[in-house]
mmCIF file of C-alpha atoms in Angstrom:
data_model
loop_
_atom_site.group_PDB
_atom_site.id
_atom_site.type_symbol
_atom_site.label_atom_id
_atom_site.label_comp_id
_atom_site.label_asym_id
_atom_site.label_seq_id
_atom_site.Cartn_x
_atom_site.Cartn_y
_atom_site.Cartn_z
ATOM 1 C CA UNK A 27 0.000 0.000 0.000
ATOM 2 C CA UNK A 28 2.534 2.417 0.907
ATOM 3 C CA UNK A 29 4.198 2.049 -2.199
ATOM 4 C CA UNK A 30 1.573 3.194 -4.644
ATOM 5 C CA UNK A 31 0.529 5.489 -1.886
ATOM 6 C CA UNK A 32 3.735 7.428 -2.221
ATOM 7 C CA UNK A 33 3.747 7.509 -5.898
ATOM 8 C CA UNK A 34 -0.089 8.756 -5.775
ATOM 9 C CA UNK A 35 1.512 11.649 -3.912
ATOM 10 C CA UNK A 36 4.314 12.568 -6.189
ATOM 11 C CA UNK A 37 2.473 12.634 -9.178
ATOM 12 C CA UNK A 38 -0.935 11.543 -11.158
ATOM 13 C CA UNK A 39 -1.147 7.914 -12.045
ATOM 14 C CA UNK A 40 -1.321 6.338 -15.711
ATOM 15 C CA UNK A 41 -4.430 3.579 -16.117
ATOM 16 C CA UNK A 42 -3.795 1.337 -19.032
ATOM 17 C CA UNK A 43 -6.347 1.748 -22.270
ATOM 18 C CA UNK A 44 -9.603 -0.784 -23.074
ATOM 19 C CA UNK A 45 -7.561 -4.481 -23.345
ATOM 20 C CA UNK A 46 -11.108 -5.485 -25.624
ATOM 21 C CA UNK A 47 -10.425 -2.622 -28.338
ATOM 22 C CA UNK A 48 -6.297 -4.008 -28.523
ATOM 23 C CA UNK A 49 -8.038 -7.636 -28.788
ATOM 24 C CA UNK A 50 -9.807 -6.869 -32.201
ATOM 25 C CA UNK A 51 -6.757 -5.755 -33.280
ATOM 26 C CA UNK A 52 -5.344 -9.076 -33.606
ATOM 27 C CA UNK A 53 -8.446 -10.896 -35.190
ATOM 28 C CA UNK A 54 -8.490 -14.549 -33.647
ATOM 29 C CA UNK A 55 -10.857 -16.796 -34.859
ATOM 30 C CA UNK A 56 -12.624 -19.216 -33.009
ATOM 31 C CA UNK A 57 -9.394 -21.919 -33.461
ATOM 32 C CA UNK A 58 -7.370 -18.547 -31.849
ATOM 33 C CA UNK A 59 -9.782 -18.311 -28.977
ATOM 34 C CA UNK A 60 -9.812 -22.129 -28.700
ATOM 35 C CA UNK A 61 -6.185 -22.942 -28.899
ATOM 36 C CA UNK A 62 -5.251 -26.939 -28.694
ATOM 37 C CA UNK A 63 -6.460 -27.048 -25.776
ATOM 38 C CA UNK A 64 -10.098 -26.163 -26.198
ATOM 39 C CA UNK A 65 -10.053 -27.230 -30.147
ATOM 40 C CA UNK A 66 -12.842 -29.710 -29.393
ATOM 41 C CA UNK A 67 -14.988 -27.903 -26.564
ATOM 42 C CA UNK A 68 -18.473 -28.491 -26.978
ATOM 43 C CA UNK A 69 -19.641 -24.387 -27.140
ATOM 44 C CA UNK A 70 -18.524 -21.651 -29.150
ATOM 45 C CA UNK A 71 -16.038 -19.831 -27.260
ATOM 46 C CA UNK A 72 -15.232 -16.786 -29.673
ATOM 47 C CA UNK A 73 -15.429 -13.301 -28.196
ATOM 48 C CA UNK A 74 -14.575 -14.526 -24.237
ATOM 49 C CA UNK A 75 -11.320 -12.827 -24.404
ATOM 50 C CA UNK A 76 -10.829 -13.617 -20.592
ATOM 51 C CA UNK A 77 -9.735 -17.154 -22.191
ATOM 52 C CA UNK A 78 -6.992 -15.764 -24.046
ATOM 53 C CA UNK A 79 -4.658 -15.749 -20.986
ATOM 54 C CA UNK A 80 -4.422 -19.286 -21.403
ATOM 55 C CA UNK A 81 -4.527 -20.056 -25.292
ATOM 56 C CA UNK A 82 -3.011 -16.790 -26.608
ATOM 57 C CA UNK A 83 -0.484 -15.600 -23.527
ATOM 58 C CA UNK A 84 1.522 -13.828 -25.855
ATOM 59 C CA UNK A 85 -1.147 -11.364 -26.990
ATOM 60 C CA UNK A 86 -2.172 -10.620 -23.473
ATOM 61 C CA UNK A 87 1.724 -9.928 -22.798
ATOM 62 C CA UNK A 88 2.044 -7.673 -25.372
ATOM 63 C CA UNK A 89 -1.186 -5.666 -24.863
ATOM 64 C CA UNK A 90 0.339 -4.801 -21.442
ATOM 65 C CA UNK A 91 3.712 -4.086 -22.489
ATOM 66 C CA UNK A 92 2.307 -1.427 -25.361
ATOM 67 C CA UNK A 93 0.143 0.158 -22.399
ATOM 68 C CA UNK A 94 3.537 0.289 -20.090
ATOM 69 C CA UNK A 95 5.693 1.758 -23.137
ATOM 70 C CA UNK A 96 2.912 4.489 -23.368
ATOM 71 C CA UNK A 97 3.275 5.557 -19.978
ATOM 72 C CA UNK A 98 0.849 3.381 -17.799
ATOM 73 C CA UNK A 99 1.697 3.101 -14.154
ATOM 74 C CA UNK A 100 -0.832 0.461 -13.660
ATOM 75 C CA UNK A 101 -2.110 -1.887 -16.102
ATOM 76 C CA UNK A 102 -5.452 -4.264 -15.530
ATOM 77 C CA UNK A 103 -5.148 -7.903 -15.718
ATOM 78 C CA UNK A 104 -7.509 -9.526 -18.836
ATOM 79 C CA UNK A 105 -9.726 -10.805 -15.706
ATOM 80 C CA UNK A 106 -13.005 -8.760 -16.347
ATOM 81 C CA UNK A 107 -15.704 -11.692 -16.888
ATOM 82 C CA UNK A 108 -13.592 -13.983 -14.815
ATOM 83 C CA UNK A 109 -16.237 -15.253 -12.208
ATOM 84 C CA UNK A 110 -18.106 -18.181 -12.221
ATOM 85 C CA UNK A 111 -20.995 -16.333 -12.664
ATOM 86 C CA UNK A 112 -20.279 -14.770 -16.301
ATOM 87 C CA UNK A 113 -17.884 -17.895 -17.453
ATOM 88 C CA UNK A 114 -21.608 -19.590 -16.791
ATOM 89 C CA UNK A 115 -22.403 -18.557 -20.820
ATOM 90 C CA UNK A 116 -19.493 -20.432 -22.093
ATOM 91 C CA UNK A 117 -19.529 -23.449 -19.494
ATOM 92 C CA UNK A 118 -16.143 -22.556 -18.156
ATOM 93 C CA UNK A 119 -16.738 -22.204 -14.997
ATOM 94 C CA UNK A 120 -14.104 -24.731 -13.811
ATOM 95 C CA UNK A 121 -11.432 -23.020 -15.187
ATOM 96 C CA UNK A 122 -11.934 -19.756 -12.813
ATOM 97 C CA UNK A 123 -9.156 -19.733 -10.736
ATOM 98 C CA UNK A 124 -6.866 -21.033 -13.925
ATOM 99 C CA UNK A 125 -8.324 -17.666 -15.483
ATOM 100 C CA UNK A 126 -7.709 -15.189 -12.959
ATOM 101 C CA UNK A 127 -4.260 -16.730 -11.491
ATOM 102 C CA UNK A 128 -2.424 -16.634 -15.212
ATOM 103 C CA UNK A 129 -3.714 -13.083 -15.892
ATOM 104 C CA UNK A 130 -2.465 -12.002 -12.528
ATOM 105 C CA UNK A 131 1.023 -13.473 -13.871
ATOM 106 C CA UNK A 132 1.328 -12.708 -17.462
ATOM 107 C CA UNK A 133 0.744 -8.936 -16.394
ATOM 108 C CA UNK A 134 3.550 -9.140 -13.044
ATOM 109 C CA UNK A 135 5.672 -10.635 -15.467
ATOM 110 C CA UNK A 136 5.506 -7.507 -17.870
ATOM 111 C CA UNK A 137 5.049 -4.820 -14.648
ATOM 112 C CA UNK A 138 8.406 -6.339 -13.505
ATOM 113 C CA UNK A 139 10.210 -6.200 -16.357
ATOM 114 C CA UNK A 140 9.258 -2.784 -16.774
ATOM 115 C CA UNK A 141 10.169 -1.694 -13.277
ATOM 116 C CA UNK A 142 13.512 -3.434 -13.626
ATOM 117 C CA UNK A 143 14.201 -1.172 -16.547
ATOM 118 C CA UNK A 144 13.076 2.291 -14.513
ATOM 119 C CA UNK A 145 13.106 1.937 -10.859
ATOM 120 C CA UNK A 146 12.082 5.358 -10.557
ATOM 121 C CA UNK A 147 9.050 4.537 -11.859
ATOM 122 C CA UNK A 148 7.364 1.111 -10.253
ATOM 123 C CA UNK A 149 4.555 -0.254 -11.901
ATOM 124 C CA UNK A 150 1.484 -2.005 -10.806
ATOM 125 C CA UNK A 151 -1.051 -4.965 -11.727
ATOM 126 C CA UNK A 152 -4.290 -4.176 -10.924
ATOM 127 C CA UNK A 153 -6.765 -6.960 -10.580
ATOM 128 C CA UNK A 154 -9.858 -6.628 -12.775
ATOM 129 C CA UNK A 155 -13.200 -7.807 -11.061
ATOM 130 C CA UNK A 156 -15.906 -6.638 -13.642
ATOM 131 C CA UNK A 157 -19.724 -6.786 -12.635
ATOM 132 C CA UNK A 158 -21.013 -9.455 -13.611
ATOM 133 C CA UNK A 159 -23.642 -10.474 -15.973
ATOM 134 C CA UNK A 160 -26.341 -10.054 -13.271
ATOM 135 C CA UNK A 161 -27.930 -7.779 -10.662
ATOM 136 C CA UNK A 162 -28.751 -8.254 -7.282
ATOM 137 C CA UNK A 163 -30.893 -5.055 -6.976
ATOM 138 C CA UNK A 164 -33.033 -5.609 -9.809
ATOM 139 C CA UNK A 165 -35.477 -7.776 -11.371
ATOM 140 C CA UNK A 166 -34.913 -8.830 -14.661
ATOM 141 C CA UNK A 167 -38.451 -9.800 -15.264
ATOM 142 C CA UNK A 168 -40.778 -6.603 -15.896
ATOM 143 C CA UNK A 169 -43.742 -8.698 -14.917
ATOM 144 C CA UNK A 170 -41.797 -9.985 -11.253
ATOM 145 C CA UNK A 171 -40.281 -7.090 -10.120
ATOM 146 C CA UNK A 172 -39.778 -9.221 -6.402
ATOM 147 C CA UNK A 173 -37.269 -11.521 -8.798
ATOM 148 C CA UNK A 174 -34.047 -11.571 -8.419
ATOM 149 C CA UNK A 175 -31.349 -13.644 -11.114
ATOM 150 C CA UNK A 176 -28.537 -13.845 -8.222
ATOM 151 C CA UNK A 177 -27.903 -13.539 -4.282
ATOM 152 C CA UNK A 178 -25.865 -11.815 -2.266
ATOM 153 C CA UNK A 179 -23.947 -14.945 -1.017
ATOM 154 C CA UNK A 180 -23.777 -16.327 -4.878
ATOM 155 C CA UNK A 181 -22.075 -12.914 -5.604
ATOM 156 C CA UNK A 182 -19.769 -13.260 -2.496
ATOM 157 C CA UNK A 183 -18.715 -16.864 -3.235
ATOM 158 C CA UNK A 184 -18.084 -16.008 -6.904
ATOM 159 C CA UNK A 185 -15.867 -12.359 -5.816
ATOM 160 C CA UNK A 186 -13.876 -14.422 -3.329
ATOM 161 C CA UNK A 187 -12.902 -17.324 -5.694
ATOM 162 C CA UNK A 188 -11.730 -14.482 -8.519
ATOM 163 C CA UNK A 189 -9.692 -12.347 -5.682
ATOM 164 C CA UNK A 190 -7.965 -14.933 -4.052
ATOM 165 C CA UNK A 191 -6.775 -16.174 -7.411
ATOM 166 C CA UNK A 192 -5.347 -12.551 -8.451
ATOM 167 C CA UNK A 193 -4.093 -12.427 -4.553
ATOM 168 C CA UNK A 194 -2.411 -15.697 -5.594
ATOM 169 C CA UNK A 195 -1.194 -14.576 -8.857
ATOM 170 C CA UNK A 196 0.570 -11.858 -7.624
ATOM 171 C CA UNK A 197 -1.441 -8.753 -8.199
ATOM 172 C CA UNK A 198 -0.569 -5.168 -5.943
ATOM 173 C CA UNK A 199 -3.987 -3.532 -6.156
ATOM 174 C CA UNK A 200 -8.183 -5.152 -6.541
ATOM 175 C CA UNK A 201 -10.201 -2.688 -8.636
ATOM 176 C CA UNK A 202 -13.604 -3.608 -8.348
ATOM 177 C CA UNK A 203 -15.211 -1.963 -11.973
ATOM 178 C CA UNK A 204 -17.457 -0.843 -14.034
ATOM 179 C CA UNK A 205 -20.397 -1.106 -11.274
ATOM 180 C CA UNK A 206 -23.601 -0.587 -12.475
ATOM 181 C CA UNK A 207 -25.224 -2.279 -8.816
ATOM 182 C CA UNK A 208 -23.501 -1.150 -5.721
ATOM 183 C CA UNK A 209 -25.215 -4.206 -4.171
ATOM 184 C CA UNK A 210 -22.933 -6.254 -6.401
ATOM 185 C CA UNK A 211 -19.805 -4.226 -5.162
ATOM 186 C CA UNK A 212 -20.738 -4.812 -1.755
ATOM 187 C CA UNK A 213 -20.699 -8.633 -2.334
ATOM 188 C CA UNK A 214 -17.120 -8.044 -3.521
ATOM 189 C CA UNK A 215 -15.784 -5.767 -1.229
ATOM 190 C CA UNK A 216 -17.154 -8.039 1.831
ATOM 191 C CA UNK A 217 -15.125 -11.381 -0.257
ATOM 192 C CA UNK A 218 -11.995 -9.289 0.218
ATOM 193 C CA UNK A 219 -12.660 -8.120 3.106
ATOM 194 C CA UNK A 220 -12.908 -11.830 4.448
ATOM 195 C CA UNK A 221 -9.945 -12.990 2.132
ATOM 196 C CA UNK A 222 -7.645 -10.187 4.254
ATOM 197 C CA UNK A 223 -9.009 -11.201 7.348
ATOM 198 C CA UNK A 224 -8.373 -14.787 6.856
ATOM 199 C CA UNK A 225 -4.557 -14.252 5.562
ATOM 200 C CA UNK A 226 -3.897 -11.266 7.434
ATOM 201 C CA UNK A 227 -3.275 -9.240 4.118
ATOM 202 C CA UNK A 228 -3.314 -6.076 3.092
ATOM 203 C CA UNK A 229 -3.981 -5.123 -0.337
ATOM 204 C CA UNK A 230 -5.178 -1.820 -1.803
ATOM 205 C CA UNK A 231 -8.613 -1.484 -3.410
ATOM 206 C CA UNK A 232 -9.788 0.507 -5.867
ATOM 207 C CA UNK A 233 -13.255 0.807 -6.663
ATOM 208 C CA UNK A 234 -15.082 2.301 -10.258
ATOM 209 C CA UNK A 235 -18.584 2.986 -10.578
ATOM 210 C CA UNK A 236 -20.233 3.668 -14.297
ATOM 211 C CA UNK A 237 -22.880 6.426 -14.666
ATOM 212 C CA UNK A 238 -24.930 5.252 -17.204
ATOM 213 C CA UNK A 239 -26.444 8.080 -19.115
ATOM 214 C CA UNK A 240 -27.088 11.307 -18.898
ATOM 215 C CA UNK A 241 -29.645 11.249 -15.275
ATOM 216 C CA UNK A 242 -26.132 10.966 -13.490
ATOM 217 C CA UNK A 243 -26.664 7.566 -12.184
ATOM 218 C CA UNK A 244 -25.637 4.133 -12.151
ATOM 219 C CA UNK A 245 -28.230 1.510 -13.384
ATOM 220 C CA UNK A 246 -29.527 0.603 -10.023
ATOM 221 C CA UNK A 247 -30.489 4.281 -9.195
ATOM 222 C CA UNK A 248 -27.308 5.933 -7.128
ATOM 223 C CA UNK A 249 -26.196 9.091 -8.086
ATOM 224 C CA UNK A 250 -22.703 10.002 -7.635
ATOM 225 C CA UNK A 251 -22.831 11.112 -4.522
ATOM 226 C CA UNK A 252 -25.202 7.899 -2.743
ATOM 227 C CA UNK A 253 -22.521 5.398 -4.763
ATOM 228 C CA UNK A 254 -19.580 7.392 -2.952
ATOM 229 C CA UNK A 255 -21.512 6.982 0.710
ATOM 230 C CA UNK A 256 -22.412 3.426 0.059
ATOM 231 C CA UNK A 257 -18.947 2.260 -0.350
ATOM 232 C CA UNK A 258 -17.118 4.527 1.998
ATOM 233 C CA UNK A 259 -17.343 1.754 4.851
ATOM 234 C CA UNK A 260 -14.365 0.026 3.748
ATOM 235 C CA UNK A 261 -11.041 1.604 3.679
ATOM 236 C CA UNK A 262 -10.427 1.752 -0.004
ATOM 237 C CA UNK A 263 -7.187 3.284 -1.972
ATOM 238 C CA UNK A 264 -9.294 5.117 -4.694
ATOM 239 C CA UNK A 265 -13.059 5.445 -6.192
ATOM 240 C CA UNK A 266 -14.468 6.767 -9.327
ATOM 241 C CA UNK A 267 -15.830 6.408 -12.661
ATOM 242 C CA UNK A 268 -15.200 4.590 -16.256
ATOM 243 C CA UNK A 269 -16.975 3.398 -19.085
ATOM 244 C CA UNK A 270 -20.364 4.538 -20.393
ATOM 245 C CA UNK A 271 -19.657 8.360 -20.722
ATOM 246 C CA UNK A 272 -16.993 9.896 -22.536
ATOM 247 C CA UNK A 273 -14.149 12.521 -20.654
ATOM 248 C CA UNK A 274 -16.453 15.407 -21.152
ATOM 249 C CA UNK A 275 -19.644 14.349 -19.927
ATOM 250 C CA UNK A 276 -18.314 12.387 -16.751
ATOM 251 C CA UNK A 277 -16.910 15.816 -15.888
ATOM 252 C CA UNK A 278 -19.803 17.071 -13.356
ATOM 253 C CA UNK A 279 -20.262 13.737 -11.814
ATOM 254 C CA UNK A 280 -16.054 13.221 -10.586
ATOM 255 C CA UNK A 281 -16.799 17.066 -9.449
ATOM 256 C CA UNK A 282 -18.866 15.585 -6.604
ATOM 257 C CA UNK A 283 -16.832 12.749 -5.951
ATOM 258 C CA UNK A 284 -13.358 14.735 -5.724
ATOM 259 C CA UNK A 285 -15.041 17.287 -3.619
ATOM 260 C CA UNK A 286 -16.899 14.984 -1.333
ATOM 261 C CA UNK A 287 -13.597 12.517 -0.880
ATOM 262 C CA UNK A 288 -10.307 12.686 0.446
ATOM 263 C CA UNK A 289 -9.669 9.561 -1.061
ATOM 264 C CA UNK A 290 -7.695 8.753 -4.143
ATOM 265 C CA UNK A 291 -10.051 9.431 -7.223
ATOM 266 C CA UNK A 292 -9.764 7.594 -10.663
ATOM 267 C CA UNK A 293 -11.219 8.070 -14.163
ATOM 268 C CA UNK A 294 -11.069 5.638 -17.164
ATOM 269 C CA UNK A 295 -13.887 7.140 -19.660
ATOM 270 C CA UNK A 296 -14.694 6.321 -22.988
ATOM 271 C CA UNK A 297 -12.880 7.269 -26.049
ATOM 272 C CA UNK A 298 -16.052 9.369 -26.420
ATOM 273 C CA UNK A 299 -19.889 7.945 -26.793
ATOM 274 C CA UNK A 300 -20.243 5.361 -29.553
ATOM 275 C CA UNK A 301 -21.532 6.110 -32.940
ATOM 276 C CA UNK A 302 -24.043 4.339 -34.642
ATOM 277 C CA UNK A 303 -22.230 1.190 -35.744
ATOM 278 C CA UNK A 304 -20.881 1.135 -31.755
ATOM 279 C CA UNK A 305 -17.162 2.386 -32.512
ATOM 280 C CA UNK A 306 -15.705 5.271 -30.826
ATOM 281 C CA UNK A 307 -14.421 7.963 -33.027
ATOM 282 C CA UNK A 308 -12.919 10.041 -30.551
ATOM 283 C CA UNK A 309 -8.704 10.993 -31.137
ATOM 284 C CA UNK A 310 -5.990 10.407 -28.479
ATOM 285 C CA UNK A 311 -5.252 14.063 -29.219
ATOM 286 C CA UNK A 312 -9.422 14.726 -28.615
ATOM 287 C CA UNK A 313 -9.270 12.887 -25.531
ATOM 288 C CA UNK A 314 -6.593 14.260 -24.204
ATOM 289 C CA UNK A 315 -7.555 17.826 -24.520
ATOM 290 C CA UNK A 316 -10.960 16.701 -22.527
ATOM 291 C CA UNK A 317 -9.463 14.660 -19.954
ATOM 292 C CA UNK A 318 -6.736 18.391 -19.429
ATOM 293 C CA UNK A 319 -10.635 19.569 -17.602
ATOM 294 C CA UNK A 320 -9.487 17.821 -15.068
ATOM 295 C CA UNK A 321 -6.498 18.108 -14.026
ATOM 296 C CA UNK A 322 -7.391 21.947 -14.068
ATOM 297 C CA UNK A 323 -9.624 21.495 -11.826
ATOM 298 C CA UNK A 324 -7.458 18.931 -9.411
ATOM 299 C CA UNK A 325 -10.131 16.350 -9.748
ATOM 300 C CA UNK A 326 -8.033 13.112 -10.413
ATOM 301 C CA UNK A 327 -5.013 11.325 -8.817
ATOM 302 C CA UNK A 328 -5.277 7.988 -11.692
ATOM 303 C CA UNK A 329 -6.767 8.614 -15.301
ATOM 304 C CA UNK A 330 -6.891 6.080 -18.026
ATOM 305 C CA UNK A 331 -9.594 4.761 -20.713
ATOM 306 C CA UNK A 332 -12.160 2.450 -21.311
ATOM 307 C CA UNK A 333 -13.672 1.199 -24.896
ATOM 308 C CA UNK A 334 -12.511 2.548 -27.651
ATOM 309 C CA UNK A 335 -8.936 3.699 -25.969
ATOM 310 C CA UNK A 336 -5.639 2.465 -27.149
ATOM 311 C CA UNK A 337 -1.999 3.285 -25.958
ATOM 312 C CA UNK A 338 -2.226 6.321 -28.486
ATOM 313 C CA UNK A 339 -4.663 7.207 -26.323
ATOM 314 C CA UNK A 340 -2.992 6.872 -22.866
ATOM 315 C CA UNK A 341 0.225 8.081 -24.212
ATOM 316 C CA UNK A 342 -1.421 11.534 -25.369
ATOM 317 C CA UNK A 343 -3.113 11.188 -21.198
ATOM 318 C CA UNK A 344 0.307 11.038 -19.783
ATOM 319 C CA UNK A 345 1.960 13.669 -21.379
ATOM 320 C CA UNK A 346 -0.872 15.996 -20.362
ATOM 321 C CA UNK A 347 -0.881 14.419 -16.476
ATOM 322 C CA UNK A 348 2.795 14.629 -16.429
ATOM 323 C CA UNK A 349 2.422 19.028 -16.650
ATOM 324 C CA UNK A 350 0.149 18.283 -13.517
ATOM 325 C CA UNK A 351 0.482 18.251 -9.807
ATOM 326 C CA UNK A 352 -1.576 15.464 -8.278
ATOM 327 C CA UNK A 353 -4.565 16.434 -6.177
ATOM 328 C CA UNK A 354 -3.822 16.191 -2.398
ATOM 329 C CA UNK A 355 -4.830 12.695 -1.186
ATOM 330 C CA UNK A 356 -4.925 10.766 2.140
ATOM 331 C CA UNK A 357 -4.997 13.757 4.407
ATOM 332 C CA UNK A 358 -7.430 12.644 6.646
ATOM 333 C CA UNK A 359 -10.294 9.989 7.145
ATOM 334 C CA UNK A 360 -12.512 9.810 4.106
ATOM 335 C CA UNK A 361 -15.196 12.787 4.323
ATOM 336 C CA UNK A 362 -18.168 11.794 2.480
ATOM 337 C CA UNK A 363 -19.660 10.236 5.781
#
């Protein structure tokens, strides 16, 4: 903790790019995504990229190691739908902890390497826990509202088998992301908190919440403000935003967070909003300009991107950032409750 806690003090850290938009890049067919060892599964497994840690390493390796180059601090492992509970659509949920434990060391491998080469400037592995597939807040049955697709515990089960796995693989940080139900990031937040508990750990955690459209809330209701109250009951390393919006709408909404917080506050947004055929259009040198809002304004201590962001993208980010001073974090206990 004290590590990335210093360098969040000295200076505003780099978030590696979307690891889906590098992905297409390379084009794998369904004998890519299935390797030798899946060439004869019985389900299509094209398009669950979390599988290419174990049939296309490489890739994964490289993906990292172009974010690094660019001038990421902290790069995510290819972990996002690596729970139980989303490797449910492509029967693979045996091969969780396989999943989460070889992302966790295909990106060390690369964050080492890279620190080896400039000490001055350590980089971290970030643990990707994504959503889920399902909600435990809302019904998704219009005619059963009472209905609910998962639990509480099923969540919690699911979030502790995926963390201790990245624990195991050797990441520095959790970043719970991309929440759309805080009652899912509870679930998670309560595995870890059981996971340090029962090893005596620490290990920083980052959470990201995703405002979903222009009401300024998350799917399950929460506006910025709620979302930062409901999770401030754990001690966390950073919260914020990513995905959905683009740099200059999620503006207003990491306003209230960064004045409401004296925690660490992080932004990955969009490489703009999609256009029609669901691309995003929007240049590094676009982005950049958008994302200079806030650092004016002191609002961010980590900035990266989500879908549609590349390392052209966090490279034009860093050397912006880099003219910055970070915003003051870790002063005192968090404020927002």
């Amino acid at each position: 903790m004290n590590k990335i806690q210093k360098a969040l003090q000295n200076r505003i850290l780099i978030l590696d790019g979307a690891m889906g938009t590098m992905l297409q890049r390379y084009k794998f067919s369904e004998e890519d995504f299935r390797g030798e060892r899946f060439k004869d599964f019985h389900k299509s497994v094209k398009g669950n990229n979390d599988l290419l840690s174990i049939t296309q390493p490489q890739a994964i390796a490289e993906i990292h190691s172009k974010y690094f180059a660019a001038g990421a601090d902290i790069v995510e492992t290819n972990t996002f739908s690596s729970t139980t509970i989303a490797m449910a659509d492509y029967d693979m949920q045996d091969l969780v902890y396989e999943l989460n434990y070889e992302s966790a060391k295909i990106a060390k491998k690369v964050a080492e390497e890279f620190t080896a080469k400039e000490p001055h400037k350590p980089r971290f592995v970030a643990g990707a826990m994504g959503p889920t597939n399902k909600t435990a807040s809302m019904s998704p049955d219009v005619n059963d509202p009472g209905f609910r697709a998962i639990s509480f515990e099923e969540l919690r089960v699911a979030y502790k088998q995926q963390a201790e796995a990245l624990i195991d693989g050797g990441v520095d940080i959790l970043l719970v992301e991309t929440i759309f139900d805080t009652l899912n990031a509870k679930a998670a937040l309560f595995a870890i908190d059981e996971i340090k508990e029962e090893r005596n750990i620490e290990i920083p955690i980052m959470i990201s919440g995703t405002i979903t459209d222009a009401s300024g809330r998350t799917l399950s209701g929460q506006t910025a403000e709620a979302f930062l109250i409901s999770i401030s009951h754990i001690p966390l390393l950073s919260v914020g935003f990513n995905c959905a919006l683009g740099a200059k709408q999620l503006t207003p909404h990491l306003e209230v967070i960064a004045n409401r917080t004296n925690l660490a506050v992080s932004a990955y947004p969009n490489a703009g909003l999609p256009n029609a055929f669901g691309e995003y259009d929007e240049s590094p040198t676009q982005m950049a300009s958008q994302v200079k809002e806030y650092l004016d304004k002191q609002l961010v201590n980590i900035i990266g991107g989500c879908c549609g962001t590349t390392p052209e993208h966090i490279q034009a980010i860093a050397e912006i950032a880099a003219q910055y001073k970070p915003r003051p974090v870790f002063q005192s206990e968090n404020i927002a409750i």
